[in-house]
PDB file of C-alpha atoms in Angstrom:
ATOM      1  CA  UNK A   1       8.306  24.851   0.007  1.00 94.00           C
ATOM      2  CA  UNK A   2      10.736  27.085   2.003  1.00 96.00           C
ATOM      3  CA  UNK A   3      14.525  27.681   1.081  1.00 98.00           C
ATOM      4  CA  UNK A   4      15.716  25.135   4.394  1.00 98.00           C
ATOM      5  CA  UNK A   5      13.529  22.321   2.964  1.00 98.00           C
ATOM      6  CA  UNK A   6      14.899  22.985  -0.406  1.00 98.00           C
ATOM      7  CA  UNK A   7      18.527  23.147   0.408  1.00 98.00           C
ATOM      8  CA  UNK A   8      18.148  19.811   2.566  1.00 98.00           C
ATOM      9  CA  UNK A   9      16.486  17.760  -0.426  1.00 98.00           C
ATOM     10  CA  UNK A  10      19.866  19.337  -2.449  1.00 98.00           C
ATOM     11  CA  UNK A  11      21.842  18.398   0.322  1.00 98.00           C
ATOM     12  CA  UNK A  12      20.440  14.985   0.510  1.00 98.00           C
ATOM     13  CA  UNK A  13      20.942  14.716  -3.148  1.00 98.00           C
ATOM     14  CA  UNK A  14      24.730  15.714  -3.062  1.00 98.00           C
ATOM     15  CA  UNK A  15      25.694  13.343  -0.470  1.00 98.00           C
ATOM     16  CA  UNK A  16      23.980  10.315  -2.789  1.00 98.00           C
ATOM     17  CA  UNK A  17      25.477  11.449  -5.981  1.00 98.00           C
ATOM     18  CA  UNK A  18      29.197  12.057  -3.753  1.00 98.00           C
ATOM     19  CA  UNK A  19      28.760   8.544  -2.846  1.00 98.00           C
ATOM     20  CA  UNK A  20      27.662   6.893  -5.966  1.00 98.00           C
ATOM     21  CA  UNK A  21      30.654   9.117  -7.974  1.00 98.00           C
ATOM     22  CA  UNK A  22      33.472   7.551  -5.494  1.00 97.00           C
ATOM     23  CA  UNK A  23      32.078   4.010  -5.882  1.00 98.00           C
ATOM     24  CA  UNK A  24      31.476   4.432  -9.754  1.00 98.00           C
ATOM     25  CA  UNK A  25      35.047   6.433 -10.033  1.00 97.00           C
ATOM     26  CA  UNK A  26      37.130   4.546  -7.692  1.00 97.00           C
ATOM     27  CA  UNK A  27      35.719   1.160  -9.013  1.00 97.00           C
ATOM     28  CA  UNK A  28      35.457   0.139  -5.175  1.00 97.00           C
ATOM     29  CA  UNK A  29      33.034   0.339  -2.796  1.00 97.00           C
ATOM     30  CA  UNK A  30      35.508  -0.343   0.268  1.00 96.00           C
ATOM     31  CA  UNK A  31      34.665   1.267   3.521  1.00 96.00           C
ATOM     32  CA  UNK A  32      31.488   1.831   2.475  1.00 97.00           C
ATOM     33  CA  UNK A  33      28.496  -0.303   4.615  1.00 98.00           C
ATOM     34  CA  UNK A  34      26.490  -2.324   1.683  1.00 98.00           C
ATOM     35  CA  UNK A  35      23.797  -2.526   4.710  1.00 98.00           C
ATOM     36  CA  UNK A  36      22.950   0.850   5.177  1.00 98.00           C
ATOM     37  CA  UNK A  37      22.356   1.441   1.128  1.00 98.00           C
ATOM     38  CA  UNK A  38      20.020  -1.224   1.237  1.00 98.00           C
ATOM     39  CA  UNK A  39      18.498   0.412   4.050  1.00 98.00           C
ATOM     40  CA  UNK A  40      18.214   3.450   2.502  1.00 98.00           C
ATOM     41  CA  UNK A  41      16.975   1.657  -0.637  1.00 98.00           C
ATOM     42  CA  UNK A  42      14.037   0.452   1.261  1.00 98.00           C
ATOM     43  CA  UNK A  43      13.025   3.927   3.114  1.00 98.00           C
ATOM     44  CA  UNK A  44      12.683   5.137  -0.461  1.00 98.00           C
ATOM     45  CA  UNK A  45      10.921   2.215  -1.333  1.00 98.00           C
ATOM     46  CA  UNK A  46       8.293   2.109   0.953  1.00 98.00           C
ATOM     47  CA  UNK A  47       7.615   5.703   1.134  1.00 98.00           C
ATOM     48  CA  UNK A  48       7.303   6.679  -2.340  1.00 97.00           C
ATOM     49  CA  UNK A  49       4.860   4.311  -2.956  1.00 97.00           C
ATOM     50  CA  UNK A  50       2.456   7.677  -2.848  1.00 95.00           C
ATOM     51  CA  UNK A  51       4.251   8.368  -6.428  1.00 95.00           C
ATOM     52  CA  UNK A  52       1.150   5.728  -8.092  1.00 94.00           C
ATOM     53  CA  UNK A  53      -0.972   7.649  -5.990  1.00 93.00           C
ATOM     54  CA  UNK A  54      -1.242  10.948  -5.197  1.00 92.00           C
ATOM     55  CA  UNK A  55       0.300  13.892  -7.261  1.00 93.00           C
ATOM     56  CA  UNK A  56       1.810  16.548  -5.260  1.00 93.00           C
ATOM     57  CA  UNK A  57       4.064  18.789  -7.439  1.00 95.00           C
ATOM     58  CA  UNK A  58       6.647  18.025 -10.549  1.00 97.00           C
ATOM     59  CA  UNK A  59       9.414  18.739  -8.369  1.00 97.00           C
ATOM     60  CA  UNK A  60       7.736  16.095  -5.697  1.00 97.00           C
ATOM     61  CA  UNK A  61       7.894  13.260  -8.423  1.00 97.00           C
ATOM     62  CA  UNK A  62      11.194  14.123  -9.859  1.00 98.00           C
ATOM     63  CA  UNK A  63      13.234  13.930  -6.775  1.00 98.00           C
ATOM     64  CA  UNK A  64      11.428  11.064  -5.712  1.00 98.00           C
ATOM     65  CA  UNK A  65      12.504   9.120  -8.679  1.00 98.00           C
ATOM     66  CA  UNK A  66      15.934  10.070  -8.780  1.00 98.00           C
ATOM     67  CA  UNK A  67      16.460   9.693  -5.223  1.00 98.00           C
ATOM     68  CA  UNK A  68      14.705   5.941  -6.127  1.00 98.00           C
ATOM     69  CA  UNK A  69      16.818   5.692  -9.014  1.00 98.00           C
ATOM     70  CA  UNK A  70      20.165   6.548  -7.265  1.00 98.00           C
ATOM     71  CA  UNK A  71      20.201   4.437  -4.427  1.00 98.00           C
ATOM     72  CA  UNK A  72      19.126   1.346  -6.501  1.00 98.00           C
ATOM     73  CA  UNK A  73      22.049   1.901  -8.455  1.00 98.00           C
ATOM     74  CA  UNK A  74      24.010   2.735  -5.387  1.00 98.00           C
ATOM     75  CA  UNK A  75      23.217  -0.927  -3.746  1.00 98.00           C
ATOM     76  CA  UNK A  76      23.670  -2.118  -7.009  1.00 98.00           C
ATOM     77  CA  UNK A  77      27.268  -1.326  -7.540  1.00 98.00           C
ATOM     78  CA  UNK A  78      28.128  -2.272  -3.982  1.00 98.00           C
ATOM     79  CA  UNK A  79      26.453  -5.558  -4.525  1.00 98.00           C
ATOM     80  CA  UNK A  80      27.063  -6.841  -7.959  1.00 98.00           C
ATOM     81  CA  UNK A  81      29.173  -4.516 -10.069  1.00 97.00           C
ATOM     82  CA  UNK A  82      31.756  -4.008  -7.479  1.00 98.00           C
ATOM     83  CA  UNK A  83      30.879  -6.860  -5.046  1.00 97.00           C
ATOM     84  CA  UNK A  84      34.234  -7.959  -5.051  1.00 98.00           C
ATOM     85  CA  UNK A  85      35.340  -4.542  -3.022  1.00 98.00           C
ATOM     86  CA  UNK A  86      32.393  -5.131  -0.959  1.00 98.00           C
ATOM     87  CA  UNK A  87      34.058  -5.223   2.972  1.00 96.00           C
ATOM     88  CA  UNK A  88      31.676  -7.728   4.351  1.00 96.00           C
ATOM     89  CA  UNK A  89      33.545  -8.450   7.391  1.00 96.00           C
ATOM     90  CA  UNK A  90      33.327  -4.713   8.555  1.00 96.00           C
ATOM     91  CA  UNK A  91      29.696  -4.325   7.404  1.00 97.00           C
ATOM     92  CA  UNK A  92      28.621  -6.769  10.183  1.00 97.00           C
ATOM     93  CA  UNK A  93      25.736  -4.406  12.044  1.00 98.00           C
ATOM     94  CA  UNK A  94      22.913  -6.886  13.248  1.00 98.00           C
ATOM     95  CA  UNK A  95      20.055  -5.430  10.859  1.00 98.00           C
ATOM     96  CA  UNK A  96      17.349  -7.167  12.212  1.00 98.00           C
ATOM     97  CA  UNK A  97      17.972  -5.257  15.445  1.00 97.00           C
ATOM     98  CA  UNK A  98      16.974  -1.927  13.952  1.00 98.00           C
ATOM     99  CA  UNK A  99      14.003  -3.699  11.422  1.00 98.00           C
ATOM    100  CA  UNK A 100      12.194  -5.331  14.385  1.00 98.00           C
ATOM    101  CA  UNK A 101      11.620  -2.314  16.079  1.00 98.00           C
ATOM    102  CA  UNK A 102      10.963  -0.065  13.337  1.00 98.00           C
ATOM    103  CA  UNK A 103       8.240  -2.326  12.045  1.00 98.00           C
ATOM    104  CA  UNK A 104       6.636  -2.911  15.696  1.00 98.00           C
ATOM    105  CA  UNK A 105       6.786   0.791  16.305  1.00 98.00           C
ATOM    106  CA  UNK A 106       5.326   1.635  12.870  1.00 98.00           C
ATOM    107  CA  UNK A 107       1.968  -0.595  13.691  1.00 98.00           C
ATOM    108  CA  UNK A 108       1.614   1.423  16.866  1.00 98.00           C
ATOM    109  CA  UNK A 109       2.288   4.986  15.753  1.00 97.00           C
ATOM    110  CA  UNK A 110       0.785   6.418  13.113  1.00 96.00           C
ATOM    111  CA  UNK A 111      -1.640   8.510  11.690  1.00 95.00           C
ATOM    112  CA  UNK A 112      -3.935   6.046  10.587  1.00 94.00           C
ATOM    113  CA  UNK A 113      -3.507   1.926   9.972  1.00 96.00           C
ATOM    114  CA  UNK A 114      -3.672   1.986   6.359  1.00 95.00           C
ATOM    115  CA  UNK A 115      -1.253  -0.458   4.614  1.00 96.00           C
ATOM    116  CA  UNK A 116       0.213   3.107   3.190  1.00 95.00           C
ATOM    117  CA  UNK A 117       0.573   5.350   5.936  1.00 95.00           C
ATOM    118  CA  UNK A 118       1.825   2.430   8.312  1.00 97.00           C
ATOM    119  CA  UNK A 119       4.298   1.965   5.150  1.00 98.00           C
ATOM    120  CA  UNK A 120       5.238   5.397   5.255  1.00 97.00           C
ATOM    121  CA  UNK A 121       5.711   5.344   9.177  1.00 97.00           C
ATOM    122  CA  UNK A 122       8.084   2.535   8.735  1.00 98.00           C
ATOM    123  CA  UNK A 123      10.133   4.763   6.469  1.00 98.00           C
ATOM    124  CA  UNK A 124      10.040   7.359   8.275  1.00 98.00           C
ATOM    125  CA  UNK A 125      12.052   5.599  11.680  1.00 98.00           C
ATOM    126  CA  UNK A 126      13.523   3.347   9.574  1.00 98.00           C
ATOM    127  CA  UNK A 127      15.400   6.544   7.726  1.00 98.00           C
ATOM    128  CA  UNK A 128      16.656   7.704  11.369  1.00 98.00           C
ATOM    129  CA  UNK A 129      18.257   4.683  11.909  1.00 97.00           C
ATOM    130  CA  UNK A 130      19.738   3.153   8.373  1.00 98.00           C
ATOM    131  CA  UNK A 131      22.905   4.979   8.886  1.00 97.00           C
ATOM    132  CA  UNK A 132      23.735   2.942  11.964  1.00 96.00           C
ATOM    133  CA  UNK A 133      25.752  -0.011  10.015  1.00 97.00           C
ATOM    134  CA  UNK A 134      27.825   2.687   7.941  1.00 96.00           C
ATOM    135  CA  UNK A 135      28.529   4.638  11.520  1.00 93.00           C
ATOM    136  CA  UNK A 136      29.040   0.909  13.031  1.00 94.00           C
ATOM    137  CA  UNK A 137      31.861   0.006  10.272  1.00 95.00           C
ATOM    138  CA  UNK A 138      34.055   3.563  10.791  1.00 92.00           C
ATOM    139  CA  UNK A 139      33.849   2.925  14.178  1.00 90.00           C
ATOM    140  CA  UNK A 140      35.141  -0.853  13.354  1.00 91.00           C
ATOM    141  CA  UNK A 141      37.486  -0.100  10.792  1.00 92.00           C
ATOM    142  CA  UNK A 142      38.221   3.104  13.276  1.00 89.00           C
ATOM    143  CA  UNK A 143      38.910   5.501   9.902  1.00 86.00           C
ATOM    144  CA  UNK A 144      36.866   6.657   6.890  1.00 90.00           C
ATOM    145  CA  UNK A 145      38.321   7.693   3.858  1.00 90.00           C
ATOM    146  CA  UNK A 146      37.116  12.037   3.198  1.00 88.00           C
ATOM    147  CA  UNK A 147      34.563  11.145   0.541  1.00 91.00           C
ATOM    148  CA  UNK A 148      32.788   9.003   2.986  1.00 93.00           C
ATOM    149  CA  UNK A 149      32.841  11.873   5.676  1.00 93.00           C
ATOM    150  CA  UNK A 150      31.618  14.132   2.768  1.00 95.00           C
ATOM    151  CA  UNK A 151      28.665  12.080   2.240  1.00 97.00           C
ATOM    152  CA  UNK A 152      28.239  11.808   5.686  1.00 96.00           C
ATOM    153  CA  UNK A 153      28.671  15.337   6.588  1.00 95.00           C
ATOM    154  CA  UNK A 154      26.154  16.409   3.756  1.00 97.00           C
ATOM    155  CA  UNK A 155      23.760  13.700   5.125  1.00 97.00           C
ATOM    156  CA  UNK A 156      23.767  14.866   8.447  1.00 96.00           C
ATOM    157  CA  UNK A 157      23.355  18.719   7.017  1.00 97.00           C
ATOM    158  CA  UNK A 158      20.264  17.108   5.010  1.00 98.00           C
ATOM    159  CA  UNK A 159      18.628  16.496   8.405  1.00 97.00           C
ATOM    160  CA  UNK A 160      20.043  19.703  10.126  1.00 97.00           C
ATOM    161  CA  UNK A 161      18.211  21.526   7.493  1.00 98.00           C
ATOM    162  CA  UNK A 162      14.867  19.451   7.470  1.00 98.00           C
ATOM    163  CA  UNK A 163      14.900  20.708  11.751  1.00 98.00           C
ATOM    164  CA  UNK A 164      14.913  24.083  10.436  1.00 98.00           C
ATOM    165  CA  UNK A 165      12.459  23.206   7.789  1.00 98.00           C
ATOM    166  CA  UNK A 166       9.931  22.214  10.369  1.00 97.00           C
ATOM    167  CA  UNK A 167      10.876  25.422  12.528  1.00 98.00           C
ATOM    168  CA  UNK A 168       9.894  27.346   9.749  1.00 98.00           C
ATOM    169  CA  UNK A 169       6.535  25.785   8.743  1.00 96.00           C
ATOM    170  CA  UNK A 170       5.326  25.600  11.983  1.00 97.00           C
ATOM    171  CA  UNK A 171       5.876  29.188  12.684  1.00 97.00           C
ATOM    172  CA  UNK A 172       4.897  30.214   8.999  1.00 96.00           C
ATOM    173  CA  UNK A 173       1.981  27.535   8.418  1.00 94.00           C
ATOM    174  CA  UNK A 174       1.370  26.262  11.702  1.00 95.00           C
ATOM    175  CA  UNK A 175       1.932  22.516   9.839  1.00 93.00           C
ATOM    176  CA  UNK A 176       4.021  20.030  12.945  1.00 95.00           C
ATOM    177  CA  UNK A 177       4.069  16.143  11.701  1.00 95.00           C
ATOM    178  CA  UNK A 178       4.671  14.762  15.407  1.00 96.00           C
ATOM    179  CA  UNK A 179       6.051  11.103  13.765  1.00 97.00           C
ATOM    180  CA  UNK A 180       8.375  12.846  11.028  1.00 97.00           C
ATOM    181  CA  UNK A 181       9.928  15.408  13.424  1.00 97.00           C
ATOM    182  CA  UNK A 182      10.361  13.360  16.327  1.00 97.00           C
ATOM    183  CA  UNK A 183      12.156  10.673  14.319  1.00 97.00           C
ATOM    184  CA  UNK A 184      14.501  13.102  12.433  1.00 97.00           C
ATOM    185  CA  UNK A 185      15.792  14.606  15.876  1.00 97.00           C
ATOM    186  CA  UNK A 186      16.658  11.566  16.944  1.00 97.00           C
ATOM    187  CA  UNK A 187      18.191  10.998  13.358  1.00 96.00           C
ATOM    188  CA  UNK A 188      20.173  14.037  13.361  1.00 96.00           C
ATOM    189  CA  UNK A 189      21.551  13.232  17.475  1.00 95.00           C
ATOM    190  CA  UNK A 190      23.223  10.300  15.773  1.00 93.00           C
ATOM    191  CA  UNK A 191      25.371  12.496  13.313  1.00 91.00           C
ATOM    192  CA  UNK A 192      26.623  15.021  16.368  1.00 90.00           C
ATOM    193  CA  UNK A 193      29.178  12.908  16.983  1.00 85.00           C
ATOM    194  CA  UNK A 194      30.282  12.448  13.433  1.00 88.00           C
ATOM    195  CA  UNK A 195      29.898  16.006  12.811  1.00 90.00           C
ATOM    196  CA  UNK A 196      32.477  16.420  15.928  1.00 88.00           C
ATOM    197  CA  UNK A 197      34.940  14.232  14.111  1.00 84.00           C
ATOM    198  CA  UNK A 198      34.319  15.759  10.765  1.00 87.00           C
ATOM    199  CA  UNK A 199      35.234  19.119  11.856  1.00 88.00           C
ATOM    200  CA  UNK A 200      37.978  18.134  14.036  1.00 85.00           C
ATOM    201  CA  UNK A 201      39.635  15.948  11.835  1.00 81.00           C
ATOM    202  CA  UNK A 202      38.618  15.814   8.410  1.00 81.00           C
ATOM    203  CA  UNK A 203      38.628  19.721   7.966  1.00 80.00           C
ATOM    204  CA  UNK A 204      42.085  20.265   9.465  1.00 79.00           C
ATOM    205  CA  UNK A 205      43.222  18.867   6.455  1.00 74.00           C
ATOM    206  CA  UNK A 206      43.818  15.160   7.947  1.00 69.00           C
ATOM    207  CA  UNK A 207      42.365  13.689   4.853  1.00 71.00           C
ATOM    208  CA  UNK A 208      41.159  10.521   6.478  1.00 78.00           C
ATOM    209  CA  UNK A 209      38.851  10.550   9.762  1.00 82.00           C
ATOM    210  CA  UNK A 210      40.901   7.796  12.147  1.00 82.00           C
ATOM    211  CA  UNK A 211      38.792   7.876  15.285  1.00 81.00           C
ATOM    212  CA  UNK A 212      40.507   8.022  18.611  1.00 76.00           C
TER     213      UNK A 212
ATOM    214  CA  UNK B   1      -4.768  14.210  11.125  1.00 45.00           C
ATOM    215  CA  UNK B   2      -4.044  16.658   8.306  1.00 52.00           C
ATOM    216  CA  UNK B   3      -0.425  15.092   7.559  1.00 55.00           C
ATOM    217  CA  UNK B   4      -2.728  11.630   6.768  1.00 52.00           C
ATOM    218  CA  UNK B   5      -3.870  13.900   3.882  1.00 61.00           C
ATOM    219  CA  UNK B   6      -0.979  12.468   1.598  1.00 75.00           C
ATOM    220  CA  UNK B   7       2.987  13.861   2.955  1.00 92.00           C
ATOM    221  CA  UNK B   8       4.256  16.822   0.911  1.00 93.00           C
ATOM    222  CA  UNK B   9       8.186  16.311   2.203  1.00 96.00           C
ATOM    223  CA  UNK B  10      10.570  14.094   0.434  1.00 96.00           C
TER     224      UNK B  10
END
């Protein structure tokens, strides 16, 4: 564990419990993509499956189940508690575009074709592109309300700080997992341009993001 | 491959 790796899974962690606090506060899940929580729901689910059985560390299993726990509840505010808030004709990004790909890719690269690893593979690209609907709907709606840009922004940093993560182990342990870091590059590329916004707009005190 | 060995990251 170094101190980039730890502040990303904090980071990561913010940005769900900033998101499930706006939903849960403002009784309204409006602007926010139902698609890509269900997304991230699923990256969860299919890569913590290692929780039943391996045991890495206590902190290893307790993140893992809150960050299981959280997004569960996340989808299932935006789905049932507060489905009637639920903008389904913004949230209209084509899945199946980014599942089809993600599950051909994960039978043909990974680090060995066991039902768990190719499950974990899956996760692993799926995860760099499940924010696509929620990126899709600000650009549809053409404005995000701050919180959302907050739980963006801290997303984004999440993956900024998972880059330096890998930096550091492969300098300091030699460790380089070719799948995870090649996916989360091409994760964090597609937050640049949010982060451009974010700092442009939202920080200069505009309160809402209302893209060009 | 040694990450096969069981993933340490979240």
């Amino acid at each position: 564990m170094n101190i980039f790796r730890l502040a990303g899974d904090v980071s990561h962690l913010v940005a769900i419990i900033i998101l499930l606090l706006k939903i849960w506060r403002s009784k309204s899940c409006a602007g926010i993509s139902g698609k890509s929580q269900v997304l991230f729901a699923l990256v969860f689910s299919t890569r913590y499956l290692d929780l039943f059985t391996v045991f890495v560390s206590v902190y290893n299993v307790v993140m893992k189940v809150v960050f299981l726990a959280l997004s569960y509840a996340t989808v299932y505010l935006i789905y049932m508690r507060f489905r009637n808030s639920y903008d389904s004709e913004n949230d209209t990004f084509r899945v199946e575009f980014l599942l089809v790909p993600v599950i051909g890719l994960s039978f043909l690269e990974n680090y060995a074709f066991t039902p768990l690893e190719i499950l974990w593979t899956f996760s692993i690209f799926l995860e760099a592109v499940a924010i696509m609907p929620q990126l899709f709907m600000i650009t549809k709606t053409g404005e995000a309300e701050s919180i959302t840009t907050h739980y963006l922004f801290f997303l984004g940093l999440y993956r900024a700080l998972y880059i330096a993560n890998w930096v550091w182990r492969y300098h300091m342990e030699g460790f380089f997992d070719q799948i995870a870091v090649v996916s989360g590059v091409v994760q964090t590329i597609f937050y640049c341009d949010f982060f451009y916004l974010y700092v442009t707009r939202v920080l200069r005190g505009k309160g809402k993001m209302s893209l060009p | 491959a040694d990450e096969a060995a069981g993933h340490d990251e979240l």
